[in-house]
PDB file of C-alpha atoms and ligand atoms in Angstrom:
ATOM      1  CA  UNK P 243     -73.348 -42.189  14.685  1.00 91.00           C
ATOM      2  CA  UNK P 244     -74.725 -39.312  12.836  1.00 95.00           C
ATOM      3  CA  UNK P 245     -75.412 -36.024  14.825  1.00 97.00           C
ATOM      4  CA  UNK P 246     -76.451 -33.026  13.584  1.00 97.00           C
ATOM      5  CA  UNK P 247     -77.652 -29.491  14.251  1.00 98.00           C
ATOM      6  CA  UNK P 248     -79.696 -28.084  12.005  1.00 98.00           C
ATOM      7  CA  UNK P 249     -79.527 -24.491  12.400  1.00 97.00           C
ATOM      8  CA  UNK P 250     -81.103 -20.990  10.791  1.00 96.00           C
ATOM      9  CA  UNK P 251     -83.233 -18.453  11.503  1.00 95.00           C
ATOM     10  CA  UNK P 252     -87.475 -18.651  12.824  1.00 93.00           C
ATOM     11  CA  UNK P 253     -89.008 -19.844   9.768  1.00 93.00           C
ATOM     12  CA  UNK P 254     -86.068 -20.539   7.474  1.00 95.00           C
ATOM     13  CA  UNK P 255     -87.160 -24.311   7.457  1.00 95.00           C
ATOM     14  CA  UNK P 256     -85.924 -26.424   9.571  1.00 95.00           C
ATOM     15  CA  UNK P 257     -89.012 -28.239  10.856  1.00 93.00           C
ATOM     16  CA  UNK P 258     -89.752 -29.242   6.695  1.00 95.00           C
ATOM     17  CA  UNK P 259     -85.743 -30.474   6.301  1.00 97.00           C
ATOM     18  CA  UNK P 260     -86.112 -32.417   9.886  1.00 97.00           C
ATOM     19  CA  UNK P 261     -89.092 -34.544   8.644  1.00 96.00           C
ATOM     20  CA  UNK P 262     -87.140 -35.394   5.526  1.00 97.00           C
ATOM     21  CA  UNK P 263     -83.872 -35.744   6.904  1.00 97.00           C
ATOM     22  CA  UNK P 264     -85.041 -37.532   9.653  1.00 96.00           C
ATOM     23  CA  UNK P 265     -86.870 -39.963   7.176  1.00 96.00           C
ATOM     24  CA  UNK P 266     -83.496 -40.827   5.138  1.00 96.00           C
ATOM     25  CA  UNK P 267     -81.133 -41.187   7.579  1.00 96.00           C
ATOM     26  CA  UNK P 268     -83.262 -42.438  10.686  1.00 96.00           C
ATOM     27  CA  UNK P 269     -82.336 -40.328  13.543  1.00 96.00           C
ATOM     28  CA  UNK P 270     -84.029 -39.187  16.362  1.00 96.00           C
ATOM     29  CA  UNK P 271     -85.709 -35.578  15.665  1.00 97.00           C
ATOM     30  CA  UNK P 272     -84.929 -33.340  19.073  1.00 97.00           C
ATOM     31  CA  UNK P 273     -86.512 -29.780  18.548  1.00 97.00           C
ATOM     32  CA  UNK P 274     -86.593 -27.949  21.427  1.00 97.00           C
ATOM     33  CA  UNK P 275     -89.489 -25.766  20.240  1.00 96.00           C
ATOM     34  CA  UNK P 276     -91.622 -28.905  19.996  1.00 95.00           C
ATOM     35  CA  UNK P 277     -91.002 -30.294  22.830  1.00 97.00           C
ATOM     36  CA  UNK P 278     -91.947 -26.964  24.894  1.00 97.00           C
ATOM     37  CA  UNK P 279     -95.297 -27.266  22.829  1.00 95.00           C
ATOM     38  CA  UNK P 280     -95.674 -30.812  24.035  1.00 96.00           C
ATOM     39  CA  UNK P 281     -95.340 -29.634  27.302  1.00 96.00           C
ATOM     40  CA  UNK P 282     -97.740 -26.733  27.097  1.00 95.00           C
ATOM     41  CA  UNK P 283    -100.320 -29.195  26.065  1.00 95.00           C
ATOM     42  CA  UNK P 284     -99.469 -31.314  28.509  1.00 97.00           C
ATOM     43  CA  UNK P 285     -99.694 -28.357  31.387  1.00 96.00           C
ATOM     44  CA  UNK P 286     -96.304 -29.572  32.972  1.00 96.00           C
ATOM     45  CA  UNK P 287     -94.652 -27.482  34.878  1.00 95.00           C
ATOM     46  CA  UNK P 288     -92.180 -27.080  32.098  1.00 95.00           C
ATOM     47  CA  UNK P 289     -94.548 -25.881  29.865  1.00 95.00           C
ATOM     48  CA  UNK P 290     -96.173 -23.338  32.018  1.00 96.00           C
ATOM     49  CA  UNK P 291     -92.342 -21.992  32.917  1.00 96.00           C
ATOM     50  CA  UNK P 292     -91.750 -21.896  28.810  1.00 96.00           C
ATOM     51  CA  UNK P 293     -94.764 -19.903  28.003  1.00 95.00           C
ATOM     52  CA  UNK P 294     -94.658 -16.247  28.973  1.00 93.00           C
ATOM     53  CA  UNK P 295     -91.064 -16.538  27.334  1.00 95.00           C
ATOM     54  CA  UNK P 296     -92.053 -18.050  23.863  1.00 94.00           C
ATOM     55  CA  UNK P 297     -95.314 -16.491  23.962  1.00 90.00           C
ATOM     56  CA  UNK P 298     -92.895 -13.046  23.254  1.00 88.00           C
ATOM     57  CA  UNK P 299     -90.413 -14.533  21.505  1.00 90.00           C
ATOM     58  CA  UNK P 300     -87.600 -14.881  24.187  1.00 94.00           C
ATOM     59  CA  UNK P 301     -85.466 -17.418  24.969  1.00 97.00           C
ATOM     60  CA  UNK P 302     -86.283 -19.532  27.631  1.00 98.00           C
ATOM     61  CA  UNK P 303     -83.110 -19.858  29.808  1.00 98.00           C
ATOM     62  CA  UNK P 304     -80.475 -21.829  29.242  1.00 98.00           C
ATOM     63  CA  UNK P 305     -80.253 -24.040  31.854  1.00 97.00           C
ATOM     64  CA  UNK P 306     -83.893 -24.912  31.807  1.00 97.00           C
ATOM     65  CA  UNK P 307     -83.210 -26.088  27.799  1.00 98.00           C
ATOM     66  CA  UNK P 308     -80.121 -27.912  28.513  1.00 97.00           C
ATOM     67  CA  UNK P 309     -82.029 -30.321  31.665  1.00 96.00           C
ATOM     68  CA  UNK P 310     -84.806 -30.710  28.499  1.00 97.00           C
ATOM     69  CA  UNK P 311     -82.394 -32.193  26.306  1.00 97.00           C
ATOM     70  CA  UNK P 312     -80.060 -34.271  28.714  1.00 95.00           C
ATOM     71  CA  UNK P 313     -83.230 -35.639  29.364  1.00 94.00           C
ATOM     72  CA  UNK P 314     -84.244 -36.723  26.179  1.00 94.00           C
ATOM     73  CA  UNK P 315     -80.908 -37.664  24.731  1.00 93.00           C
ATOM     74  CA  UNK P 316     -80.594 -39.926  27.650  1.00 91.00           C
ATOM     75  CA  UNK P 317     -83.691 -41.207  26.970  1.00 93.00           C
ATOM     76  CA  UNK P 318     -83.173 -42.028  23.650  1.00 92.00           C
ATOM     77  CA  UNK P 319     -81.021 -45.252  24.040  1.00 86.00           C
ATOM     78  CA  UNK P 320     -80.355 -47.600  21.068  1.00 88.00           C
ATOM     79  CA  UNK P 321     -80.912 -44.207  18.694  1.00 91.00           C
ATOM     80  CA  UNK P 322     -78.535 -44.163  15.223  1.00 93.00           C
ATOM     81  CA  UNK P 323     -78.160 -40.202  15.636  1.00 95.00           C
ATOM     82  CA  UNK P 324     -79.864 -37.254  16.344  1.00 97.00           C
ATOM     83  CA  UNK P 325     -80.638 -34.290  14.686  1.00 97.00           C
ATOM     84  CA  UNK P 326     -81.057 -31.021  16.617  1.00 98.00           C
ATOM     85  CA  UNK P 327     -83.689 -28.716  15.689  1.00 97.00           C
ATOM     86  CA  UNK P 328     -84.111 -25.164  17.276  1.00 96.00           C
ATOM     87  CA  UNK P 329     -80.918 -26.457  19.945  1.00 98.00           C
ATOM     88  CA  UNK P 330     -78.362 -24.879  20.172  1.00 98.00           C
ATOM     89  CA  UNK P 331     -79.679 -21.259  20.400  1.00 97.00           C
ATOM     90  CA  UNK P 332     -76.598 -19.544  22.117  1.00 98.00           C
ATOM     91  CA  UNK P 333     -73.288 -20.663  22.811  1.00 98.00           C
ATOM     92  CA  UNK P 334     -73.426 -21.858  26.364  1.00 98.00           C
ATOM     93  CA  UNK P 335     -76.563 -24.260  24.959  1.00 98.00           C
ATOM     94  CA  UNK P 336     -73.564 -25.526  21.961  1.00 98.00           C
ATOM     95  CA  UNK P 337     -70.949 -26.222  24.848  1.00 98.00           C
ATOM     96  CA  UNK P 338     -73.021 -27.591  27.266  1.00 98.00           C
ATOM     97  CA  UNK P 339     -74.166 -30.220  24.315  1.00 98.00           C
ATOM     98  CA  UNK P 340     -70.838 -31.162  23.560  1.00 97.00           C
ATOM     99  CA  UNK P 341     -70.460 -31.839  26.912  1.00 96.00           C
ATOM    100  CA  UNK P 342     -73.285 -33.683  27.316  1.00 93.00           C
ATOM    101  CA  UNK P 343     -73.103 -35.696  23.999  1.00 94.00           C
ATOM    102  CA  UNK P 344     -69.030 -36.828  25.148  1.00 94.00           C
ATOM    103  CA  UNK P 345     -70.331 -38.168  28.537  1.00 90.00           C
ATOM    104  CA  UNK P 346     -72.343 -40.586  26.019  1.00 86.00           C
ATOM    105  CA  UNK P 347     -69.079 -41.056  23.341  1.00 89.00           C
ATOM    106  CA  UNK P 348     -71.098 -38.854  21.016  1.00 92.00           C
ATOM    107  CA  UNK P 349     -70.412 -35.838  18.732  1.00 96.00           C
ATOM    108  CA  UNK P 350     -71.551 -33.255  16.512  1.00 98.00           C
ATOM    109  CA  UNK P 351     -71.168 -34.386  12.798  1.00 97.00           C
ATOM    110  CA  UNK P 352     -72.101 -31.497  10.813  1.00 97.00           C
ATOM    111  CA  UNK P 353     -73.972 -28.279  11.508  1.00 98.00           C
ATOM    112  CA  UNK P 354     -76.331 -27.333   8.074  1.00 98.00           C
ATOM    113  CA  UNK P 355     -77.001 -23.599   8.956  1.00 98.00           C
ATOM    114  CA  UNK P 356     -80.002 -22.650   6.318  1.00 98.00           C
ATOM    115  CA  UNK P 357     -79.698 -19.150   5.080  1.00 96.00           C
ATOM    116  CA  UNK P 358     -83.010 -17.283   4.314  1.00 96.00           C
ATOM    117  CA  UNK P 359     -82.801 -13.294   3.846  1.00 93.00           C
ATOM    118  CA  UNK P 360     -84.706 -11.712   7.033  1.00 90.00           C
ATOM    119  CA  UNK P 361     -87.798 -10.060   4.387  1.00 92.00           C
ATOM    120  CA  UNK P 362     -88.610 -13.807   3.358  1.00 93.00           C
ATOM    121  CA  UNK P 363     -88.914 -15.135   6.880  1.00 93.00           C
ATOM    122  CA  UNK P 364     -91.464 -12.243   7.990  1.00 92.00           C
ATOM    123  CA  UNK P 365     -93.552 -13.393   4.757  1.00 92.00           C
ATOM    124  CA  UNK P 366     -92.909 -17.140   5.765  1.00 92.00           C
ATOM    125  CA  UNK P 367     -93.967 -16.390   9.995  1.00 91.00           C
ATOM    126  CA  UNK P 368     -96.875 -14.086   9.139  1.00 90.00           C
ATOM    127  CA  UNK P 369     -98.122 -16.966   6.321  1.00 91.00           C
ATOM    128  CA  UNK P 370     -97.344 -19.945   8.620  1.00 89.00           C
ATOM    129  CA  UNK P 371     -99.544 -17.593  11.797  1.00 86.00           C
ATOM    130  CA  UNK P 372    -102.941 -18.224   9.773  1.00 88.00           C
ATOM    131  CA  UNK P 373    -102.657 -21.939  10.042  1.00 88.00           C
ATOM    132  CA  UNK P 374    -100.012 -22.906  12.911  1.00 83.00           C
ATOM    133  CA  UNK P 375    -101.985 -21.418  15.931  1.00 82.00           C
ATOM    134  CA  UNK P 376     -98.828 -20.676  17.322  1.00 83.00           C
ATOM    135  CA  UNK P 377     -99.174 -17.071  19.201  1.00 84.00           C
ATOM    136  CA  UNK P 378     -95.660 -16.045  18.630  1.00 84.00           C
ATOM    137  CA  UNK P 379     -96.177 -16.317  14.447  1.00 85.00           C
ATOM    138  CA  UNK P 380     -99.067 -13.698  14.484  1.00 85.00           C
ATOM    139  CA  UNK P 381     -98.287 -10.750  15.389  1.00 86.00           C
ATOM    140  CA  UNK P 382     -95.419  -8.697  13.659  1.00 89.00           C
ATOM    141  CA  UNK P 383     -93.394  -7.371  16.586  1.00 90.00           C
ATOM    142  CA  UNK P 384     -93.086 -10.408  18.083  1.00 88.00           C
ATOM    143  CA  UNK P 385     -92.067 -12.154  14.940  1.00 91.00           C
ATOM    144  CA  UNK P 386     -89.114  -9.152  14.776  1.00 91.00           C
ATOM    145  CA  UNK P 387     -88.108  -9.595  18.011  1.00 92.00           C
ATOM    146  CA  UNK P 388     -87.354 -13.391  17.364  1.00 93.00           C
ATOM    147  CA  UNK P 389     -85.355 -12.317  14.086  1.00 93.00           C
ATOM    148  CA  UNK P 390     -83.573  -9.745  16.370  1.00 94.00           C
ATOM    149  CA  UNK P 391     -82.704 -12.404  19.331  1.00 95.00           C
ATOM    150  CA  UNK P 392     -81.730 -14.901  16.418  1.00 95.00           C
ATOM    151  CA  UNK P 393     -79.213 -12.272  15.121  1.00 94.00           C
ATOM    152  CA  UNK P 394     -77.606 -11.032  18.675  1.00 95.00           C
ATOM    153  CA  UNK P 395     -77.950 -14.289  20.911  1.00 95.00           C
ATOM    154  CA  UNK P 396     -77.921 -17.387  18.131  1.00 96.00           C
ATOM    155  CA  UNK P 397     -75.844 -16.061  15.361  1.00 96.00           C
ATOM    156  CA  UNK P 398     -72.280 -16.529  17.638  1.00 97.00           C
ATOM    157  CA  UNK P 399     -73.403 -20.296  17.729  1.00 98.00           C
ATOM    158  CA  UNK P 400     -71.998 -20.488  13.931  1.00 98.00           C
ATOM    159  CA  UNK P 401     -68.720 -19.266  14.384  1.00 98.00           C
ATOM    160  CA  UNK P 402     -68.524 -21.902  17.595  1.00 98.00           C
ATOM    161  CA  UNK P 403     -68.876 -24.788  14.729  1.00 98.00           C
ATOM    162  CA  UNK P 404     -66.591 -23.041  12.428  1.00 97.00           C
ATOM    163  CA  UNK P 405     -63.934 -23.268  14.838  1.00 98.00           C
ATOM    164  CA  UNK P 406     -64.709 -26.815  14.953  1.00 97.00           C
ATOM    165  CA  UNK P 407     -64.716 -27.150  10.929  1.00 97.00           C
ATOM    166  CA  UNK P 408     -67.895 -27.996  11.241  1.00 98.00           C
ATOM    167  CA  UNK P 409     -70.436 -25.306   9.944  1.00 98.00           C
ATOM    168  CA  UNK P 410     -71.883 -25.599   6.196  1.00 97.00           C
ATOM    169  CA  UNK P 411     -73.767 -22.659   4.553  1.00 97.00           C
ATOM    170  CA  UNK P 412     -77.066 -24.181   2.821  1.00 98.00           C
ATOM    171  CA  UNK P 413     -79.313 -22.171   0.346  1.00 97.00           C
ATOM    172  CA  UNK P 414     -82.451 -21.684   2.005  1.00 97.00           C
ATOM    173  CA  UNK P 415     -84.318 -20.602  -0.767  1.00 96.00           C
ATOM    174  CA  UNK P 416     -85.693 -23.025  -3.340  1.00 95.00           C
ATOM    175  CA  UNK P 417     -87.902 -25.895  -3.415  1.00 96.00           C
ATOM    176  CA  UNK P 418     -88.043 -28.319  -0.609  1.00 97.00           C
ATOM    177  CA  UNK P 419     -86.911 -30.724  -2.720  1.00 98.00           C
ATOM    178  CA  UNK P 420     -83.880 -28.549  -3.969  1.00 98.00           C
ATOM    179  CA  UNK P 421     -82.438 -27.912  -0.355  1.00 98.00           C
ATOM    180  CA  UNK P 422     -83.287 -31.338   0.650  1.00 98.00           C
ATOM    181  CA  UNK P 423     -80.561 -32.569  -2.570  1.00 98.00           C
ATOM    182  CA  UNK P 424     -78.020 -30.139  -1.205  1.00 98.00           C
ATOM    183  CA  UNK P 425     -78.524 -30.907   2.393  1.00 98.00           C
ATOM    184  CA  UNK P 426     -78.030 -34.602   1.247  1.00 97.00           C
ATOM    185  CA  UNK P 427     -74.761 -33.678  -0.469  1.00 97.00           C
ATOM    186  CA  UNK P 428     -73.137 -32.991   2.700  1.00 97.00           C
ATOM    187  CA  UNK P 429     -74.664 -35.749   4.472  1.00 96.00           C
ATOM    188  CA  UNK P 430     -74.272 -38.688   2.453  1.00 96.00           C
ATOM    189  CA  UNK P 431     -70.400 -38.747   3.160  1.00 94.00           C
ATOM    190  CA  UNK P 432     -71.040 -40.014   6.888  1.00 90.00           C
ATOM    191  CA  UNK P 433     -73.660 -42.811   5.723  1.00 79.00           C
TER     192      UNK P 433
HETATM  193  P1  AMP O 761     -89.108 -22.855  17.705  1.00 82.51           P
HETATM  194  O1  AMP O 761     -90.242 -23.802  17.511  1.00 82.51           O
HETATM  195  O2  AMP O 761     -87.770 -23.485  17.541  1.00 82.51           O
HETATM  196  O3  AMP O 761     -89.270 -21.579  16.892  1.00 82.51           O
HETATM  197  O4  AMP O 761     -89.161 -22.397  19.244  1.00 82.51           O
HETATM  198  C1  AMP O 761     -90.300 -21.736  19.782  1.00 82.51           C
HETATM  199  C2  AMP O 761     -89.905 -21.037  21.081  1.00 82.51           C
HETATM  200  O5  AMP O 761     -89.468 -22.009  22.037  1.00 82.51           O
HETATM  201  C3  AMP O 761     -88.752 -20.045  20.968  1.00 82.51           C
HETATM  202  O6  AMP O 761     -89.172 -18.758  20.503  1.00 82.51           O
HETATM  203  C4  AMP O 761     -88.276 -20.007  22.408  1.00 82.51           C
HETATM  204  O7  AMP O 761     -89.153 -19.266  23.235  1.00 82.51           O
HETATM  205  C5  AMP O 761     -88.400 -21.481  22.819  1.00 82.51           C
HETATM  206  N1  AMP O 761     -87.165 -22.227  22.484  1.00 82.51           N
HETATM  207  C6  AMP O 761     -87.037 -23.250  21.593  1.00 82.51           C
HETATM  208  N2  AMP O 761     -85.787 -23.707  21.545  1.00 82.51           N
HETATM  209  C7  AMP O 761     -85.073 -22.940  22.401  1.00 82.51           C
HETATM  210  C8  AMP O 761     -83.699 -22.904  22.775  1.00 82.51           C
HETATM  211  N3  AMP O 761     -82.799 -23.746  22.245  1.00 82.51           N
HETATM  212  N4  AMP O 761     -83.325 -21.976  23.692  1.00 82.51           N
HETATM  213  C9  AMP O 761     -84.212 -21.135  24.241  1.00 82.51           C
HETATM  214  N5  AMP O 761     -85.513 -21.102  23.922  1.00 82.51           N
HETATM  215  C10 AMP O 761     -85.957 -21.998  23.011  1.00 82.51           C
END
C-alpha cells in the first residue's frame, strides 16, 4: 500500500500534483481543506465550526481534523493508498495519523514536501483569489498570516518525517509537468 503526504506551503501546489498523482497511482485523494469546503457547502455542523477559522487563515484544531480523517480513512475500505493533502499540519496531526493508520496495518510511504520561495506563493494566492472564490486567497493579510502559521506550526512536521527517513525535498518551481517527473522519480520505487 502506497501512502503519502504531500506536503508544502498554501499555494505551492499540491492540489495540481494530487490530481495527477492520484491519477497514476490510484489512491484515494484526502485533503483536509476540501473536505472542510464540502462541508461548508453542505452547512454541517463541521463546516460551520471550520469557518471563522479558515475564513482567517487559522488552523482549525487538531482534534476536530484528526475525527475528519479517522473518519474518512475508515471509510475508505478496499482503497490501494492514500495520499494526504493539506494533513498533517502540525505534529500532533503527524502522530496521531500514524497512530491511526497502524490500527489499520498502514503506514506513511514517503512525504514529497514541495518547496516554493514565500514571494511566489503571495503571487500564486492573490492570482488563484480572482477565480477560486475562496475568502482566505483574497485579501493579503490573510494570505500572510497562512504563510506565517505554515512556517511556526507546520514546518516542525518535516523534521518529524526526517526522523523517520522519510521526507524528500521536491522543486516546486517549474512546469507541472516537470515536478510531476520528479515527484514520479521517488514514487515509482514502491509501484
Ligand atoms: P487548504 O485548502 O489546505 O489550504 O486549507 C484551507 C483551510 O482549511 C486552512 O487554512 C485551515 O483553516 C483549514 N485546514 C485544512 N487542513 C487543515 C489541517 N490539517 N489542520 C488545521 N486546519 C486545516
Amino acid at each position: 500500500m502506497l501512502n503519502i503526504v504531500l506536503f508544502g506551503p498554501p499555494g505551492a501546489g499540491k492540489g495540481t500534483q494530487s490530481e495527477n498523482i492520484v491519477k497514476k497511482y490510484e489512491l484515494v485523494h484526502l485533503s483536509t481543506g476540501d473536505l472542510f469546503r464540502k462541508h461548508l457547502g453542505d452547512g454541517t455542523p463541521l463546516g460551520t465550526l471550520a469557518q471563522g477559522y479558515m475564513d482567517e487563515g487559522n488552523l482549525v484544531p487538531d482534534e476536530v481534523v484528526i475525527k475528519m480523517v479517522e473518519d474518512k480513512i475508515a471509510e475508505e475500505t478496499g482503497a490501494k493508498g492514500f495520499i494526504f493533502d493539506g494533513f498533517p499540519r502540525t505534529v500532533p496531526q503527524a502522530e496521531a495519523l500514524d497512530g491511526m493508520l497502524e490500527k489499520f496495518s498502514y503506514s506513511i510511504s514517503k512525504m514529497l514536501a514541495l518547496e516554493v520561495s514565500p514571494n511566489e506563493l503571495r503571487a500564486r494566492l492573490r492570482s488563484r483569489g480572482k477565480t477560486s472564490g475562496r475568502v482566505d486567497d483574497q485579501d493579503d493579510a490573510k494570505i500572510d498570516n497562512r504563510i506565517n502559521i505554515y512556517n511556526e506550526e507546520t514546518t516542525p512536521v518535516v523534521d518529524y518525517y526526517h526522523k523517520q527517513n522519510k521526507f524528500c525535498s521536491i522543486d516546486g518551481v517549474g512546469s507541472i509537468a516537470t515536478i510531476f517527473n520528479a515527484i514520479c522519480k521517488e514514487l515509482d520505487p514502491f509501484n
